[in-house]
Coordinates of C-alpha atoms in Angstrom, one line a residue:
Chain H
X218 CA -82.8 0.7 15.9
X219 CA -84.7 -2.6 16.5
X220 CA -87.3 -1.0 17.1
X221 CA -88.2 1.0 14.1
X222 CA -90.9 -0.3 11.8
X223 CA -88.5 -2.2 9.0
X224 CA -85.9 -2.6 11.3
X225 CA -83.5 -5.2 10.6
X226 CA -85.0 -7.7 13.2
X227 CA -88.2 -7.4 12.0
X228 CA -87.2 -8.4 8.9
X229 CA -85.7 -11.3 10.0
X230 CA -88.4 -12.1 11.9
X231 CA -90.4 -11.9 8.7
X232 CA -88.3 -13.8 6.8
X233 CA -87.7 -16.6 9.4
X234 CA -91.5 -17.1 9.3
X235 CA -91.5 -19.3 7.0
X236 CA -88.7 -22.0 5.8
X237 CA -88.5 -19.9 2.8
X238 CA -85.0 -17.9 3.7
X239 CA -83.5 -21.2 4.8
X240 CA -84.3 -22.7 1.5
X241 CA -83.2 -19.4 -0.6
X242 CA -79.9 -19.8 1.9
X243 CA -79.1 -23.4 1.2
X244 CA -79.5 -23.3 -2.4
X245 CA -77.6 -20.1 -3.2
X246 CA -74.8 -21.7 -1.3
X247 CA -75.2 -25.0 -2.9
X248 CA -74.7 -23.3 -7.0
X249 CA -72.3 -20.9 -5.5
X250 CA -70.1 -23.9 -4.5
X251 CA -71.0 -25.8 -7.5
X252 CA -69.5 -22.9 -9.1
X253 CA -66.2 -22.6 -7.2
X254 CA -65.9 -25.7 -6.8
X255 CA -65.4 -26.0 -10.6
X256 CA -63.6 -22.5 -10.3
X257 CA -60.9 -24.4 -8.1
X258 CA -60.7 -27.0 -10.1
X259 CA -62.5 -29.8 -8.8
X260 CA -60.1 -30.2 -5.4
X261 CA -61.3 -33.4 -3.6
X262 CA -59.8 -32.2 -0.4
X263 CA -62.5 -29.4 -0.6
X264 CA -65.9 -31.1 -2.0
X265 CA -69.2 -29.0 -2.6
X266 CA -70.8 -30.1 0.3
X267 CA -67.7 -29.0 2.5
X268 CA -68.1 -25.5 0.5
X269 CA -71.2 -25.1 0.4
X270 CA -71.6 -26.2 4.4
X271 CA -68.8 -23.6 5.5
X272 CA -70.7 -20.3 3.6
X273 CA -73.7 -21.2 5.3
X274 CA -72.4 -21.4 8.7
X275 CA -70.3 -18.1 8.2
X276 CA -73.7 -16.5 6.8
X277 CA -75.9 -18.1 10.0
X278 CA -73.3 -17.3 12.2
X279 CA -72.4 -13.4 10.9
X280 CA -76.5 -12.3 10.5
X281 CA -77.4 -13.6 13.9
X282 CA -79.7 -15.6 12.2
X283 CA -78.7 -18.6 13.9
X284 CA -78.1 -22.3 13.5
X285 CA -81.8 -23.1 15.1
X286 CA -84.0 -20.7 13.2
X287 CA -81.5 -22.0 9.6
X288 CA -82.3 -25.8 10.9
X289 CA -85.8 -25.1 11.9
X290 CA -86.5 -24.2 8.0
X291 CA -83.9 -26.3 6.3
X292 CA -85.9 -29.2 7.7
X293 CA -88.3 -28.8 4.5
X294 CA -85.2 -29.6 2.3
X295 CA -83.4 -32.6 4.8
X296 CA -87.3 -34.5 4.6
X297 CA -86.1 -35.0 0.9
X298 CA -83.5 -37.1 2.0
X299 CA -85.8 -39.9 2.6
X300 CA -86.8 -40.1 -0.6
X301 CA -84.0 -39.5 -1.8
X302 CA -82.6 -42.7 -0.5
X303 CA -85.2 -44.5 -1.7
X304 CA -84.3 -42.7 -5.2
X305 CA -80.5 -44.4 -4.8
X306 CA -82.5 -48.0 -5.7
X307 CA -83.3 -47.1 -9.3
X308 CA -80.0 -47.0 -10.5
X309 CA -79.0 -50.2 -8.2
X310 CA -81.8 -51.9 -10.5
X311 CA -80.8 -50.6 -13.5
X312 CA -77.0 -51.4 -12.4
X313 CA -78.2 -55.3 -11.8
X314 CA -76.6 -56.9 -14.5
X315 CA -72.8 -55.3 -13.1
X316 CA -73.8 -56.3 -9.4
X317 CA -74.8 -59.7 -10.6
X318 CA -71.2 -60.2 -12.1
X319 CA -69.8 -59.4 -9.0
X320 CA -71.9 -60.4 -6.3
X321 CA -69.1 -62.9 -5.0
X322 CA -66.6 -60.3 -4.4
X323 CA -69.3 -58.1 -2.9
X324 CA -70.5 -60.6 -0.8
X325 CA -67.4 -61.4 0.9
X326 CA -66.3 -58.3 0.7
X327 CA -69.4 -56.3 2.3
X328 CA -69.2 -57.9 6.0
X329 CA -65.1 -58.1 6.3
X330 CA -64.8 -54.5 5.3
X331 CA -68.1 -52.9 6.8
X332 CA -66.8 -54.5 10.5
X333 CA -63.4 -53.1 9.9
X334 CA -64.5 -49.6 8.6
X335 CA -66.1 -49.5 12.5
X336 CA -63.1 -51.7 14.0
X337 CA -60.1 -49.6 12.7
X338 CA -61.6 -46.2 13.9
X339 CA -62.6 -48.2 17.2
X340 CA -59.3 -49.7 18.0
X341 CA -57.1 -46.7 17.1
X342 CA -59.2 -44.4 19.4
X343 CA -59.6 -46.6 22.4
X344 CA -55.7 -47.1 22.2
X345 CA -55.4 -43.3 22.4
X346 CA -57.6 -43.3 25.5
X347 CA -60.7 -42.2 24.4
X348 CA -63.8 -42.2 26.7
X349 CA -66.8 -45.3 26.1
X350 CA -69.1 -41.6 24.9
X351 CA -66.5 -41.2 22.4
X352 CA -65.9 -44.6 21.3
X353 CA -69.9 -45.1 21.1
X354 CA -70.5 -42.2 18.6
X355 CA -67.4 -43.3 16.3
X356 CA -68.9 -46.7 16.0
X357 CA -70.9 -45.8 13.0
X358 CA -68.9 -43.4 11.4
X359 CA -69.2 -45.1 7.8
X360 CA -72.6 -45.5 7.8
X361 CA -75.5 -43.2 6.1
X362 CA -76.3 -40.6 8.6
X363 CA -80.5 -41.2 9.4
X364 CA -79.1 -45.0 10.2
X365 CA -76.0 -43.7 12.1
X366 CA -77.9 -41.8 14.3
X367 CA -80.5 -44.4 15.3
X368 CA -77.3 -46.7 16.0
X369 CA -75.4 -43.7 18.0
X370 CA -78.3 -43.3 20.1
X371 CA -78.5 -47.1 21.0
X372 CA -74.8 -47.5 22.0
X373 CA -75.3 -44.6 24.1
X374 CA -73.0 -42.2 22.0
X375 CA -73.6 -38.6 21.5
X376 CA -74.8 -37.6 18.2
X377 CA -73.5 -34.6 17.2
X378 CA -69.9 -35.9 17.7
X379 CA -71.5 -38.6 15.3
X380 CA -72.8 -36.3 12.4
X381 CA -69.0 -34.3 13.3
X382 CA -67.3 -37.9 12.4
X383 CA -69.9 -38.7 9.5
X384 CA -68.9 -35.3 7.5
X385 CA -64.6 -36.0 8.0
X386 CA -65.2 -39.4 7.0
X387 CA -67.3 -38.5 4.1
X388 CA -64.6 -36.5 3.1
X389 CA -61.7 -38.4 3.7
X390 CA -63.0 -41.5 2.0
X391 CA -63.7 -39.8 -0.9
X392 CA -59.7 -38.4 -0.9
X393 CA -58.4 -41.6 0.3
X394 CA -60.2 -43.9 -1.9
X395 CA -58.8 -41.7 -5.0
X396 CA -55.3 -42.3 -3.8
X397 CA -55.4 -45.7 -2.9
X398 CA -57.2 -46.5 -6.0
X399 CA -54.2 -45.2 -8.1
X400 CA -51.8 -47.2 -6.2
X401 CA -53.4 -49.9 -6.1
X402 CA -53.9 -49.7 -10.1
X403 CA -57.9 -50.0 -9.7
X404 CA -59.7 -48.4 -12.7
X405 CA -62.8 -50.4 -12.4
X406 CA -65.7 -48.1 -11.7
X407 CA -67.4 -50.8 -9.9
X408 CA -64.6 -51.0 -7.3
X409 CA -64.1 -47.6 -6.8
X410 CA -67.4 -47.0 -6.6
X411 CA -68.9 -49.8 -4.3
X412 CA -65.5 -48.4 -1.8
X413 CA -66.8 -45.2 -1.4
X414 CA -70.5 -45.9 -0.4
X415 CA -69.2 -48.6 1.8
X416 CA -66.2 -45.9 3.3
X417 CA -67.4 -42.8 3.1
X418 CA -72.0 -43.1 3.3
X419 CA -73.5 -40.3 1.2
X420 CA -70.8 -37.7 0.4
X421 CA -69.0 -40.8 -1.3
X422 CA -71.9 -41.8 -2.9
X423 CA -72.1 -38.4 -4.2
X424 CA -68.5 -38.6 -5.3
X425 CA -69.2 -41.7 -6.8
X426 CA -72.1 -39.7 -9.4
X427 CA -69.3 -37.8 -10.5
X428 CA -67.2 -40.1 -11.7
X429 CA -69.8 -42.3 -13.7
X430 CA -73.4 -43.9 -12.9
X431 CA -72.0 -47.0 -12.7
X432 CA -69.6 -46.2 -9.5
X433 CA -72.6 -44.2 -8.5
X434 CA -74.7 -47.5 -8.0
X435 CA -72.0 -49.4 -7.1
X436 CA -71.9 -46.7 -4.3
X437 CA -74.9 -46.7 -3.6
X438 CA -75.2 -50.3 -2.9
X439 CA -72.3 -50.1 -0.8
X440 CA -73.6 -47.4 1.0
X441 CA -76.9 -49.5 1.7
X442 CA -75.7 -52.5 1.9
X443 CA -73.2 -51.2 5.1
X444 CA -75.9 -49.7 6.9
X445 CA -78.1 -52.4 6.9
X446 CA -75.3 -54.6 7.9
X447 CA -74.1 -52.3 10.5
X448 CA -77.3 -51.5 11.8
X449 CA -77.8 -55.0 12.7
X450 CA -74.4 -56.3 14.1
X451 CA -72.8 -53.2 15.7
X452 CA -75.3 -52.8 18.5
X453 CA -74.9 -56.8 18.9
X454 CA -71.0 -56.4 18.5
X455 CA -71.4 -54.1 21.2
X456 CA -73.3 -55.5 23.2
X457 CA -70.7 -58.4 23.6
X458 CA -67.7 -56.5 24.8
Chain B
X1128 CA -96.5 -34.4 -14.0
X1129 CA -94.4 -36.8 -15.5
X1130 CA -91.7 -36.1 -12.8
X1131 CA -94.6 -36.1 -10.0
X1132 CA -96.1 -39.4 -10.8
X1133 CA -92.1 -41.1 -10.2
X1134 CA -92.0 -38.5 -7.0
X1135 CA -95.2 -40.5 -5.4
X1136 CA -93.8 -43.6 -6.1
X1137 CA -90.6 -42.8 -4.4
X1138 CA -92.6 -41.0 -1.1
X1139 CA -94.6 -44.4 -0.9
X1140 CA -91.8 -46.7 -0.9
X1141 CA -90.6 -44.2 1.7
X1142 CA -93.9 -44.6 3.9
X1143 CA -93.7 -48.5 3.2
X1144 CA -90.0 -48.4 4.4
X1145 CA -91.4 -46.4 7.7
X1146 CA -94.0 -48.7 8.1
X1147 CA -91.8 -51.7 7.5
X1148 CA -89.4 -50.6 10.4
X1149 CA -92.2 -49.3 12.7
X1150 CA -93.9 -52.6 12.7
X1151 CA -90.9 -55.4 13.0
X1152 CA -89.3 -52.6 15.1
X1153 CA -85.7 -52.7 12.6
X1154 CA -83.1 -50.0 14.0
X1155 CA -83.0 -49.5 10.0
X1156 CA -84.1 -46.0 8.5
X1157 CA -87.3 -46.2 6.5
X1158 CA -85.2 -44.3 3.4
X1159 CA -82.9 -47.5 3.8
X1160 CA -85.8 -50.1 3.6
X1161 CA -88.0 -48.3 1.3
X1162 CA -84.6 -48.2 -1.4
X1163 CA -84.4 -52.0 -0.4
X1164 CA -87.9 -52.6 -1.2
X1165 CA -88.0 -50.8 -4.5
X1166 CA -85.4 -52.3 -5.9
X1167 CA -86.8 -55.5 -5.4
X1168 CA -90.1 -54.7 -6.7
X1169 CA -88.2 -53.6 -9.8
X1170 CA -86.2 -56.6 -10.0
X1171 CA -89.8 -58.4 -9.8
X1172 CA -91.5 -56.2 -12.6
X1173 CA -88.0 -55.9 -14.6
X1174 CA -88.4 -52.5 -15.7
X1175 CA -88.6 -49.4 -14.7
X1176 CA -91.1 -46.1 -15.9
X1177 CA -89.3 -43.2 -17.3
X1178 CA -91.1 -41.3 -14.6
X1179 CA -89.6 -43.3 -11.8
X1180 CA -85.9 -43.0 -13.3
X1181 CA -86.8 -39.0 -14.2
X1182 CA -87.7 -38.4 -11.0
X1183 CA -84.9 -40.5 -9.1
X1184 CA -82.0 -39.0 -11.3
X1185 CA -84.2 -35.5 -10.2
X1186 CA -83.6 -36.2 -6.5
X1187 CA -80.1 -37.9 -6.6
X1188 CA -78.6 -34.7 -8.7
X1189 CA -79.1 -32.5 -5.5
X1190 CA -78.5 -35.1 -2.8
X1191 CA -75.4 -32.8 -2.0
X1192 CA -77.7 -29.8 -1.1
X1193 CA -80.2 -32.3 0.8
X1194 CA -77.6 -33.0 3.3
X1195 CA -76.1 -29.6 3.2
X1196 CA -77.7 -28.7 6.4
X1197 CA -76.9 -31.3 8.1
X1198 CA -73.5 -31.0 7.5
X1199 CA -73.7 -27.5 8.6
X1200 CA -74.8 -28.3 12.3
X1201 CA -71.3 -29.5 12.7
X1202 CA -69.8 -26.4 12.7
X1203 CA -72.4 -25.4 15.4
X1204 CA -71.2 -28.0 17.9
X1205 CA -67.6 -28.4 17.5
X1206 CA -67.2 -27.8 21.2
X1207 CA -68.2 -30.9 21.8
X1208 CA -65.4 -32.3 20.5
X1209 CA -63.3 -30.2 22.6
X1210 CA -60.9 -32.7 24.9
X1211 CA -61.8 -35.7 22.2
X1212 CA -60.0 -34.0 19.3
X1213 CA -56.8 -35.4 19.1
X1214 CA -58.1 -39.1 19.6
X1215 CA -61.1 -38.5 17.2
X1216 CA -59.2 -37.2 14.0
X1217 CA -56.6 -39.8 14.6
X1218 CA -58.8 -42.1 14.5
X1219 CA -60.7 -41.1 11.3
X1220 CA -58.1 -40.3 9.5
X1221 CA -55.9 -43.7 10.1
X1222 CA -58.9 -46.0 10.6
X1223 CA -61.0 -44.1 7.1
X1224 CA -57.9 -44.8 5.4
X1225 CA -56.9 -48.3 6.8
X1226 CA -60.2 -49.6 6.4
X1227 CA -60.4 -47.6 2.4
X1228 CA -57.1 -49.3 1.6
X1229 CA -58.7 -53.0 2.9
X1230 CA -61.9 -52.4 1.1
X1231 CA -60.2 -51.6 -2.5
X1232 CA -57.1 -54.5 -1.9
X1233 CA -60.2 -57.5 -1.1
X1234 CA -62.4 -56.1 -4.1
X1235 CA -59.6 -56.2 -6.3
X1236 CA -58.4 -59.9 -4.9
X1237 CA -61.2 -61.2 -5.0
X1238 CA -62.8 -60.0 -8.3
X1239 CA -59.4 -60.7 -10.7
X1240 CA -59.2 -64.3 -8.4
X1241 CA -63.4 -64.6 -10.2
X1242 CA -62.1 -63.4 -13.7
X1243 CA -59.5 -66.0 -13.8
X1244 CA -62.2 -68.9 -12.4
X1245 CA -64.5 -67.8 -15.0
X1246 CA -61.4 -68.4 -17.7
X1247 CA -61.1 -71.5 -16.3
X1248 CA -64.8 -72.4 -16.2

């Protein structure tokens, strides 16, 4: 059956020539989850990017096109994601006057909470036993994921289980921020916001665009502002113990 | 075009970024420096084009499907994980919410503390 001329694996093979299935792949299962995700009703437990991450690996998985050949084309999409980042400084600029308002609480805000976001996760786990590999890839599990990487990789952590703790703390952060925020009696868009770039990296930014722009570049400056500062003392932090 | 024009600006903050941490040797990601570096160009000029915002708001609309695939690797290598699990998802799940709960309590402190100095003032 492989064999024959239009056979399934030729096709593939066709099709995997390019990035262009990939693409076709990732965005179908980025509208479909727009679309159930609204469907649903908007559950925060269950973002689109959780959605849309768990149709893809069923359809890599189930076509035997596998997660290499997906990756290998995706690639052409994830290169976006530098720009895109850069793309997150427009509305921090046209956010300036809010940030200026607050840049006290921010301020002393950003360092306390950015070490503890790393501390917290640190402590709890090496309490429970876990291994120096372990502890090293949870170390950055609030920041942005190209930064987390390049910090994984210099405490000596493995990555994957990195990327792994990025996605649940994406998630959770953008769950846990919501509750907290009601008890707490926050309403300020600027609070909410700035907590779930500085808790939960992109999928909380992302979250944070749905709410309002404002709590999107709120986000969006917490989500930089906690990668630059955990870039630079982490490894340091490290270092020392 | 219009859209194109605020796309170029946002790849060459992106190769400044790349440059920037190549050349001082920052364990930053270029994306990271280039956003620092455009806003404070922006900050300098005090405006900004309608192509760079069109194109910006463009890109950040489908930051969800840029990291898609990422996101999907995970499922990929969850035995990894294997041995770590009970450790790791205790300690995202307390330590996200712990260090959520700290974040929102300080920003709230601290910012009705400055509303009530500014009263004052």
């Amino acid at each position: 059956m492989t064999d024959q001329p239009g056979g399934f694996n030729a096709l593939l093979a066709a099709w995997t020539a390019g990035p262009m299935l990939s693409i076709g792949l990732t965005l179908g299962a980025f509208i479909v989850a727009q679309w159930l995700f609204a469907r649903l009703r908007r559950p925060l437990w269950l973002p689109p990017v959780m959605i849309a991450a768990l149709l893809l690996a069923a359809v890599v998985a189930a076509s035997g096109l596998g997660f290499e050949r997906y990756e290998a084309g995706a690639r052409w999409l994830t290169v976006l994601l530098g720009p895109a980042t850069v793309a997150l400084g427009i509305p921090l600029y046209q956010q300036m006057h809010h940030i200026r308002a607050l840049w006290r609480p921010i301020m002393v805000t950003l360092p306390l909470a950015a070490s503890l976001a790393a501390f917290y996760a640190l402590a709890i786990a090496w309490l429970m036993g876990a291994a120096p590999m372990v502890l090293a890839s949870l170390a950055p599990k609030s920041v942005t994921a190209p930064i987390a990487m390049g910090i994984t990789e210099e405490l000596g952590g493995s990555v994957s289980l990195t990327l792994g703790g990025l996605l649940i703390t994406g998630v959770l952060a953008s769950l846990f921020v919501d509750w907290c925020a009601r008890w707490l009696r926050i309403t300020d868009d600027r609070i909410i916001g700035f907590a779930l770039g500085l808790n939960g990296h992109a999928i909380g930014t992302a979250r944070a665009f749905e709410i309002s722009h404002t709590a999107g570049a709120f986000a969006s400056l917490g989500m930089g502002l906690t990668g630059v500062f955990t870039a630079l003392f982490l490894p340091l932090a490290f270092w020392m113990i | 075009m219009v859209v194109l024009r605020g796309f170029l600006v946002l790849v060459v903050f992106f190769l400044l970024g790349e440059a920037v941490r190549v050349l001082v040797g920052l364990p930053i990601s270029g994306g990271v420096l280039g956003m620092v570096m455009a806003t404070f160009t922006l900050m300098l000029r005090g405006r900004v084009t309608d192509e760079l915002a069109a194109a910006s708001q463009g890109l950040i609309s489908v930051l969800v499907l840029l990291i898609t695939p990422g996101v999907v690797g995970v499922f990929f290598i969850a035995d990894q994980f294997a041995g770590h699990w009970t450790a790791v998802v205790v300690a995202l799940v307390l330590g996200t919410l712990m260090s959520v709960f700290t974040t929102l309590l300080l920003m709230k402190k601290l910012t009705t503390e400055q509303a009530r100095g500014d009263q004052h003032d």
